[in-house]
Coordinates of N, CA, C and O in Angstrom, one line a residue:
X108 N -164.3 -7.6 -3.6 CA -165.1 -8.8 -3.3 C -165.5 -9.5 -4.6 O -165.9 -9.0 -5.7
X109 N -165.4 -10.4 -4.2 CA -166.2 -11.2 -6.0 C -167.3 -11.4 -6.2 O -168.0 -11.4 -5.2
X110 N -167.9 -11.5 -7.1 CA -169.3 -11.8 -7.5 C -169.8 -13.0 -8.0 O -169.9 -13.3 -9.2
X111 N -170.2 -13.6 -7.0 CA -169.9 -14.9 -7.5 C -170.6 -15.3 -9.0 O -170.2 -16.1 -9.9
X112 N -172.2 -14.2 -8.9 CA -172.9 -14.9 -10.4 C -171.7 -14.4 -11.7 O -171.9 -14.8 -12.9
X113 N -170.4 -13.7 -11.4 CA -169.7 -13.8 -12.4 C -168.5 -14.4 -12.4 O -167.7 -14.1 -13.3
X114 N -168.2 -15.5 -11.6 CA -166.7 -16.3 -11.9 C -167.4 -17.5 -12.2 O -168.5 -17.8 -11.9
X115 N -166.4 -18.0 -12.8 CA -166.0 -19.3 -13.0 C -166.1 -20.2 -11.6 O -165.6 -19.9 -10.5
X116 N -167.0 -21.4 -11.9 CA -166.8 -22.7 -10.9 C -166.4 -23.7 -11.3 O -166.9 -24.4 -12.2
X117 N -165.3 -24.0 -10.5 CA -164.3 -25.5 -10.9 C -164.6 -26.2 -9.5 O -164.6 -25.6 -8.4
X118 N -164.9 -27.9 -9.8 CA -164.9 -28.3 -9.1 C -163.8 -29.3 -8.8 O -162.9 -29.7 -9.6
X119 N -163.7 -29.8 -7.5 CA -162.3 -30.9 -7.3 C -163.3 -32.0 -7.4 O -164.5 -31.9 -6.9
X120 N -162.6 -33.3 -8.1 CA -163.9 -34.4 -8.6 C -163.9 -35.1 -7.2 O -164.9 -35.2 -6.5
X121 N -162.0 -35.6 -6.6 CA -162.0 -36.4 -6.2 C -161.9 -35.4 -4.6 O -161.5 -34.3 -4.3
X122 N -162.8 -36.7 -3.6 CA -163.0 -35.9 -1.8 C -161.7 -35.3 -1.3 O -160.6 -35.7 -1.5
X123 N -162.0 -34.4 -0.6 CA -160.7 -33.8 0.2 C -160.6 -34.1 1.8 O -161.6 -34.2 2.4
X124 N -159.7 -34.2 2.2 CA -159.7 -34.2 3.6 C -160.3 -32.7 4.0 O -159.6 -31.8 3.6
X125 N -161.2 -32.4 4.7 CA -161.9 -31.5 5.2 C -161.4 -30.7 6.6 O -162.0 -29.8 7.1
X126 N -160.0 -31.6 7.1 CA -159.1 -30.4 8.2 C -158.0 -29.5 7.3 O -157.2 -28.7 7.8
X127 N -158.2 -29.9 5.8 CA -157.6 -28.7 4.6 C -158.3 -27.0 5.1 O -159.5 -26.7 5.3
X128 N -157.4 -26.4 5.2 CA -158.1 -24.9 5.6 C -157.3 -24.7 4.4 O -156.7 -25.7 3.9
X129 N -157.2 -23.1 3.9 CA -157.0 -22.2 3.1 C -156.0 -22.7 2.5 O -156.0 -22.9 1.3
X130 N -154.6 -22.9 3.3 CA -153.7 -22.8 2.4 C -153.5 -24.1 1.8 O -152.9 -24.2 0.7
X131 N -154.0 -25.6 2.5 CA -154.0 -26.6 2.1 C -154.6 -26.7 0.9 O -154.1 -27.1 -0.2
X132 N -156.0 -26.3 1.0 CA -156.5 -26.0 -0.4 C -156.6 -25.3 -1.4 O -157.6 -25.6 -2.2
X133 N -155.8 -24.2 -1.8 CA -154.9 -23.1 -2.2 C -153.8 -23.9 -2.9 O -153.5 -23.5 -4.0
X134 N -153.2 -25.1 -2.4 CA -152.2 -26.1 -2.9 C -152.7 -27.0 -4.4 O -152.1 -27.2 -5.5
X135 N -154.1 -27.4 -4.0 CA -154.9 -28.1 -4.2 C -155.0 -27.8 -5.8 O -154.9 -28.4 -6.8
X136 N -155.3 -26.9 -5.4 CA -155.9 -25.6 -6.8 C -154.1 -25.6 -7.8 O -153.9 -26.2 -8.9
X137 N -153.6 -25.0 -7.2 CA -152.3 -24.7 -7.8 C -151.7 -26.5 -8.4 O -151.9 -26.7 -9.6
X138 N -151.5 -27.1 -8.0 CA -150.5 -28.1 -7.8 C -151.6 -29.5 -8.7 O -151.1 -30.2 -9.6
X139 N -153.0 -29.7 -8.2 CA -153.6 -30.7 -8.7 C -154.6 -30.9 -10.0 O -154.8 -31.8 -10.8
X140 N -155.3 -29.3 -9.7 CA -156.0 -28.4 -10.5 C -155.3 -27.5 -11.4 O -156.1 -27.0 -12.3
X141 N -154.4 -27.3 -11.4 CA -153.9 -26.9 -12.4 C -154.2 -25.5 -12.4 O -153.8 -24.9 -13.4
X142 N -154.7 -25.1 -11.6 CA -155.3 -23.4 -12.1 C -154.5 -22.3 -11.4 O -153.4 -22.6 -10.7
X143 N -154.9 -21.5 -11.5 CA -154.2 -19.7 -10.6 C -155.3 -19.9 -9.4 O -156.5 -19.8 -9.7
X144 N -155.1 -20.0 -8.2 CA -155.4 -19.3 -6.8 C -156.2 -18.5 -6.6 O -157.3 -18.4 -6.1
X145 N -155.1 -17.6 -7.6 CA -156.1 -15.9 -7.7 C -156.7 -15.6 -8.7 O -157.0 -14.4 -8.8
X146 N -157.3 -16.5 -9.7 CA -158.3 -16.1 -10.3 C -158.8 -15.6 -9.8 O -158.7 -15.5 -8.6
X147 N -160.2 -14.8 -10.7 CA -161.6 -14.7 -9.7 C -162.2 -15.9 -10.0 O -162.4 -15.8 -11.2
X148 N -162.4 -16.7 -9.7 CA -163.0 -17.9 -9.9 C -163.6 -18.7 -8.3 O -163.1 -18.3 -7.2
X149 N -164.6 -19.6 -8.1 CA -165.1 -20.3 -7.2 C -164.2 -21.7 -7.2 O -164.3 -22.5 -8.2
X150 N -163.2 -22.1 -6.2 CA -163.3 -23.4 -6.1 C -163.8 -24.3 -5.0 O -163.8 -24.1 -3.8
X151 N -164.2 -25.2 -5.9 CA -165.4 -26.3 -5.2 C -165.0 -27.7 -4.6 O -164.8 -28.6 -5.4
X152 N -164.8 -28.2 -3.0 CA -164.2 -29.0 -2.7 C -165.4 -29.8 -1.8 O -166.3 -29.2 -1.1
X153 N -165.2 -31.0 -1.9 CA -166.2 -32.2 -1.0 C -165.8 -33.1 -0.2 O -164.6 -33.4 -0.4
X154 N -166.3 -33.6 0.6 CA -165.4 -34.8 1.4 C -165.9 -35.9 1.6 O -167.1 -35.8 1.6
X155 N -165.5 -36.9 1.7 CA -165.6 -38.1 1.2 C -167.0 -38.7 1.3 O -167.4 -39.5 0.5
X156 N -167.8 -38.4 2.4 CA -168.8 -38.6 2.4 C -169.9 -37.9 1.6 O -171.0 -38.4 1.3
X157 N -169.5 -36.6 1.2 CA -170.4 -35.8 0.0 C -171.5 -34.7 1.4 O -172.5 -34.0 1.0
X158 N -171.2 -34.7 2.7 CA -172.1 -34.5 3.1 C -171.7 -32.6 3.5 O -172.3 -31.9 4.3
X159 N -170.8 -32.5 2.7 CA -169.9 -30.8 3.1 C -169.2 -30.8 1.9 O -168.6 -31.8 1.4
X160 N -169.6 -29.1 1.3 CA -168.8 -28.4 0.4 C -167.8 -27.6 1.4 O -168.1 -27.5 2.6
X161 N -166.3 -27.1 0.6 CA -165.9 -26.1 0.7 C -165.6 -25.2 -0.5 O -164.9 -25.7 -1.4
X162 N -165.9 -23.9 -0.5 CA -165.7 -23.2 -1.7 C -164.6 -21.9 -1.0 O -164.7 -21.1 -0.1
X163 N -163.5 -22.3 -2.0 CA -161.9 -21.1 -1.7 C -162.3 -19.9 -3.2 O -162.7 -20.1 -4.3
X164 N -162.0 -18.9 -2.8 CA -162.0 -17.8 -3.7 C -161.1 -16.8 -3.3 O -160.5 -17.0 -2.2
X165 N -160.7 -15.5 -4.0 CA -159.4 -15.0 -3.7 C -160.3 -14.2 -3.8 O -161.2 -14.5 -4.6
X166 N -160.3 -12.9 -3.3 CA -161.4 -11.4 -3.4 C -160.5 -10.3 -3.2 O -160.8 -9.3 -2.5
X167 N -159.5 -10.4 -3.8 CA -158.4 -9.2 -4.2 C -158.0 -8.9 -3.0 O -157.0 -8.1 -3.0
X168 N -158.4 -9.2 -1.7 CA -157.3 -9.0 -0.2 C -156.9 -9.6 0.3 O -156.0 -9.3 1.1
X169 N -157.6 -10.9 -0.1 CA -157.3 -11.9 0.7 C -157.9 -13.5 0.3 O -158.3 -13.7 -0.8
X170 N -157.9 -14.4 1.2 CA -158.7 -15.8 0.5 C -159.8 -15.4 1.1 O -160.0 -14.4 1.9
X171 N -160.8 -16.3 0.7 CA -162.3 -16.7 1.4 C -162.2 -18.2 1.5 O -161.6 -18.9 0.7
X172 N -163.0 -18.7 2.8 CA -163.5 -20.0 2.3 C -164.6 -19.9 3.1 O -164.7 -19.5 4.2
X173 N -165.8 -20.5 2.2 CA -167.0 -21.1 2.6 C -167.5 -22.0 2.9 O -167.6 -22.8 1.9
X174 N -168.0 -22.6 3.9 CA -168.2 -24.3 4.0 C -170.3 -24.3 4.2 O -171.0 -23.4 4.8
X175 N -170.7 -25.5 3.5 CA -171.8 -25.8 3.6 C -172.0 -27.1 4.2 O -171.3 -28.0 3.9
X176 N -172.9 -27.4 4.9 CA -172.7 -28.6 5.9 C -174.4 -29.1 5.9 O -175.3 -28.4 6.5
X177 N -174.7 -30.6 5.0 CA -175.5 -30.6 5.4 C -175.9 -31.6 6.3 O -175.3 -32.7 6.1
X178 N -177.0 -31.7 7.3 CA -177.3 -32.5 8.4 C -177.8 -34.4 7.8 O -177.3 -35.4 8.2
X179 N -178.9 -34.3 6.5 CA -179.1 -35.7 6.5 C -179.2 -36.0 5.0 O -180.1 -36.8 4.5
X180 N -178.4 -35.4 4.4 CA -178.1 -36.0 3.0 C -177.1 -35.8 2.5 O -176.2 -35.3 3.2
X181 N -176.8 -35.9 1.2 CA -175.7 -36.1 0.7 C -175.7 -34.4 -0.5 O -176.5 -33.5 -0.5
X182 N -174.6 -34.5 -1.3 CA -174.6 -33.7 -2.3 C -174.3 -34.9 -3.5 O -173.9 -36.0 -3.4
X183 N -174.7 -34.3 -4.7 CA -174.9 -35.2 -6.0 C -173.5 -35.0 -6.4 O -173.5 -34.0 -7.1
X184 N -172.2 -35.6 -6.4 CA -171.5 -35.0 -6.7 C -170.7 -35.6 -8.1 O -171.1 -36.7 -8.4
X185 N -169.8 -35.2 -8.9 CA -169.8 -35.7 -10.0 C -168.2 -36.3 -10.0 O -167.2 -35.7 -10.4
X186 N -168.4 -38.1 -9.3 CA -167.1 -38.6 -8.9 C -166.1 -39.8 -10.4 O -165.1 -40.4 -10.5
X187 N -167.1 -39.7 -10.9 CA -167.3 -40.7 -12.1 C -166.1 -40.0 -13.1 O -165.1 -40.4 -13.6
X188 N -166.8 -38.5 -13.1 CA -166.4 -38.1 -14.2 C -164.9 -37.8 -14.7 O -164.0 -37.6 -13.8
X189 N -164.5 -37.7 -16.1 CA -163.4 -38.6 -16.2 C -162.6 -37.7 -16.4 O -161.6 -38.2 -17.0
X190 N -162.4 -36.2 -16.1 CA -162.0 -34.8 -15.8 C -161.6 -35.0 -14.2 O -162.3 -35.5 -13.3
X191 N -160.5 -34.4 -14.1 CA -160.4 -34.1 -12.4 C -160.8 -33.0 -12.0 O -161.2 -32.8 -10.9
X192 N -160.7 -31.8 -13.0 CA -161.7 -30.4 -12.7 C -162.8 -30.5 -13.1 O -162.9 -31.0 -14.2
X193 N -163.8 -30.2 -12.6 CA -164.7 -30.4 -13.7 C -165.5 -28.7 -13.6 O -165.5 -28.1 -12.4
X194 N -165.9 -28.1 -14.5 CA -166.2 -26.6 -14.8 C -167.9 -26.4 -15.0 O -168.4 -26.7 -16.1
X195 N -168.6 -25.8 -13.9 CA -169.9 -25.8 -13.9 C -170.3 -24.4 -14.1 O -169.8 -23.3 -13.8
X196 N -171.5 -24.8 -14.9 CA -172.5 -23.1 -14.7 C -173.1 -22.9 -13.8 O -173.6 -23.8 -13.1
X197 N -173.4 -21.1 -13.6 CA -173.7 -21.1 -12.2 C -175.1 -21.8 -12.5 O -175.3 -21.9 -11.2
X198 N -176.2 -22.2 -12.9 CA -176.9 -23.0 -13.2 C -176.6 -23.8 -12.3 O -176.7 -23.5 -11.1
X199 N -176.1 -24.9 -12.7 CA -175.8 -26.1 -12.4 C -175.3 -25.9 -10.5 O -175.8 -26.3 -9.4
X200 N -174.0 -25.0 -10.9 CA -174.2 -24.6 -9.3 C -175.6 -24.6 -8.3 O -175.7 -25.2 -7.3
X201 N -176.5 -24.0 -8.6 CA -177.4 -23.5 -8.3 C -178.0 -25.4 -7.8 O -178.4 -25.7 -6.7
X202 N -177.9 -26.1 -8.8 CA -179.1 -27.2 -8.6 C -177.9 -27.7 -7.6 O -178.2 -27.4 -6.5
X203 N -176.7 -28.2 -7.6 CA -175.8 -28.9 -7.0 C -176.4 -28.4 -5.8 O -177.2 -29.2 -5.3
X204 N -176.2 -27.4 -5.1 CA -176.7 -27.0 -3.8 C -178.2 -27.1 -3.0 O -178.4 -26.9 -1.8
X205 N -178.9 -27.3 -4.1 CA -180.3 -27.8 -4.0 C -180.6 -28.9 -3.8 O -181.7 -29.4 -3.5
X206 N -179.1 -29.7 -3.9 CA -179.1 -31.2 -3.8 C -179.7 -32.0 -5.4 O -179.9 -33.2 -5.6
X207 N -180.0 -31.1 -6.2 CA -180.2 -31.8 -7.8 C -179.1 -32.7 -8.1 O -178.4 -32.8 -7.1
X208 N -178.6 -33.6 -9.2 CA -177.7 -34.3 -9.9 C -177.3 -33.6 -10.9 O -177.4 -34.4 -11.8
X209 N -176.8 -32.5 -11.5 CA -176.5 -31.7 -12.4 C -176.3 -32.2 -13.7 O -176.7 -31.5 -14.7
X210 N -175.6 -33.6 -13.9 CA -175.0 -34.2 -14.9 C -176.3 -34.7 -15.4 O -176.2 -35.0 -16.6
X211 N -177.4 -34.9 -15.0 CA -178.7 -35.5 -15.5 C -179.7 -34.6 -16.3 O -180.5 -34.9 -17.2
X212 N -179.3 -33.2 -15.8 CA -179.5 -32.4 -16.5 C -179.4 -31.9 -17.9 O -178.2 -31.6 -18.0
X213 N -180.0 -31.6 -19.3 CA -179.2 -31.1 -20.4 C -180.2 -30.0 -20.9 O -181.3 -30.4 -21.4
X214 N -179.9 -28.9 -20.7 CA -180.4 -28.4 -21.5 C -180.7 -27.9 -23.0 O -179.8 -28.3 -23.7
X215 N -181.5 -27.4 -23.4 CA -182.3 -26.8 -24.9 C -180.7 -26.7 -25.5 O -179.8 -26.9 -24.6
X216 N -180.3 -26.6 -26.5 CA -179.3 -26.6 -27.6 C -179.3 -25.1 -27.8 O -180.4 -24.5 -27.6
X217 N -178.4 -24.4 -28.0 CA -178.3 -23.2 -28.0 C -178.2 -22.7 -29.5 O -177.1 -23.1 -30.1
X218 N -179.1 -21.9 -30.3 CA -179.2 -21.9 -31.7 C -178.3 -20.5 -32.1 O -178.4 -19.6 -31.3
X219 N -177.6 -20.3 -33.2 CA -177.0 -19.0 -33.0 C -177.6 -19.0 -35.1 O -177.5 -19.9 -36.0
X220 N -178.0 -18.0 -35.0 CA -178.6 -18.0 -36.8 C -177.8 -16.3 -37.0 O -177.5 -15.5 -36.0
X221 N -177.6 -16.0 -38.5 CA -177.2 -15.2 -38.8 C -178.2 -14.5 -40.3 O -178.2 -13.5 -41.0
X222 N -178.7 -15.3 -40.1 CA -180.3 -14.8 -41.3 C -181.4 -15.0 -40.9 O -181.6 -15.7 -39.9
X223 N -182.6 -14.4 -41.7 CA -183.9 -15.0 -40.9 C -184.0 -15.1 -42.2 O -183.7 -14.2 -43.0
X224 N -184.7 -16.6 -42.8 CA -185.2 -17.0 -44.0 C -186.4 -17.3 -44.0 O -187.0 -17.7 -45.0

């Protein structure tokens, strides 16, 4: 089974047709996305209206897919951007589902020092 706080999330920028089950978007991944299937990885799919996720992952037996459906809003989703994968932290994941704008977000600068002076 996967874990999800440890894979990789790629998202599909542009909407999918949402009668795509497993293997349609399994194609998706391979063929548009460019990626392996079977990574462990989360992939992240929307539909045109933004109002439903589907997320495909591979859990070493078999596929998963998850669908999120919501009733009177939208998801923030990132259609602009000029990437057709676009690659989130689970952060980001986290606000995307909360209905946040993620791309609005930036966080603190990450400092890496090798002395203390």
């Amino acid at each position: 089974m996967i874990t999800w706080s440890d894979a990789p999330i790629y998202l599909h920028r542009d909407p999918v047709d949402f009668r795509k089950a497993i293997n349609g978007l399994a194609v998706i991944v391979s063929e548009e996305m460019n990626l392996d299937v079977y990574k462990q990885a989360l992939f992240v799919f929307c539909n045109k209206n933004r109002s439903q996720l589907k997320v495909l992952y591979w859990d070493d037996t078999g596929f998963v897919l998850w669908q999120k459906r919501l009733e009177k809003d939208k998801f923030k989703w990132p259609r602009k951007d000029a990437l057709e994968t676009v690659s989130i932290t689970h952060e980001q994941w986290q606000w995307l589902l909360r209905g946040f704008d993620f791309s609005k977000f930036k966080p603190h600068k990450q400092l890496i020092f090798t002395d203390v002076a």
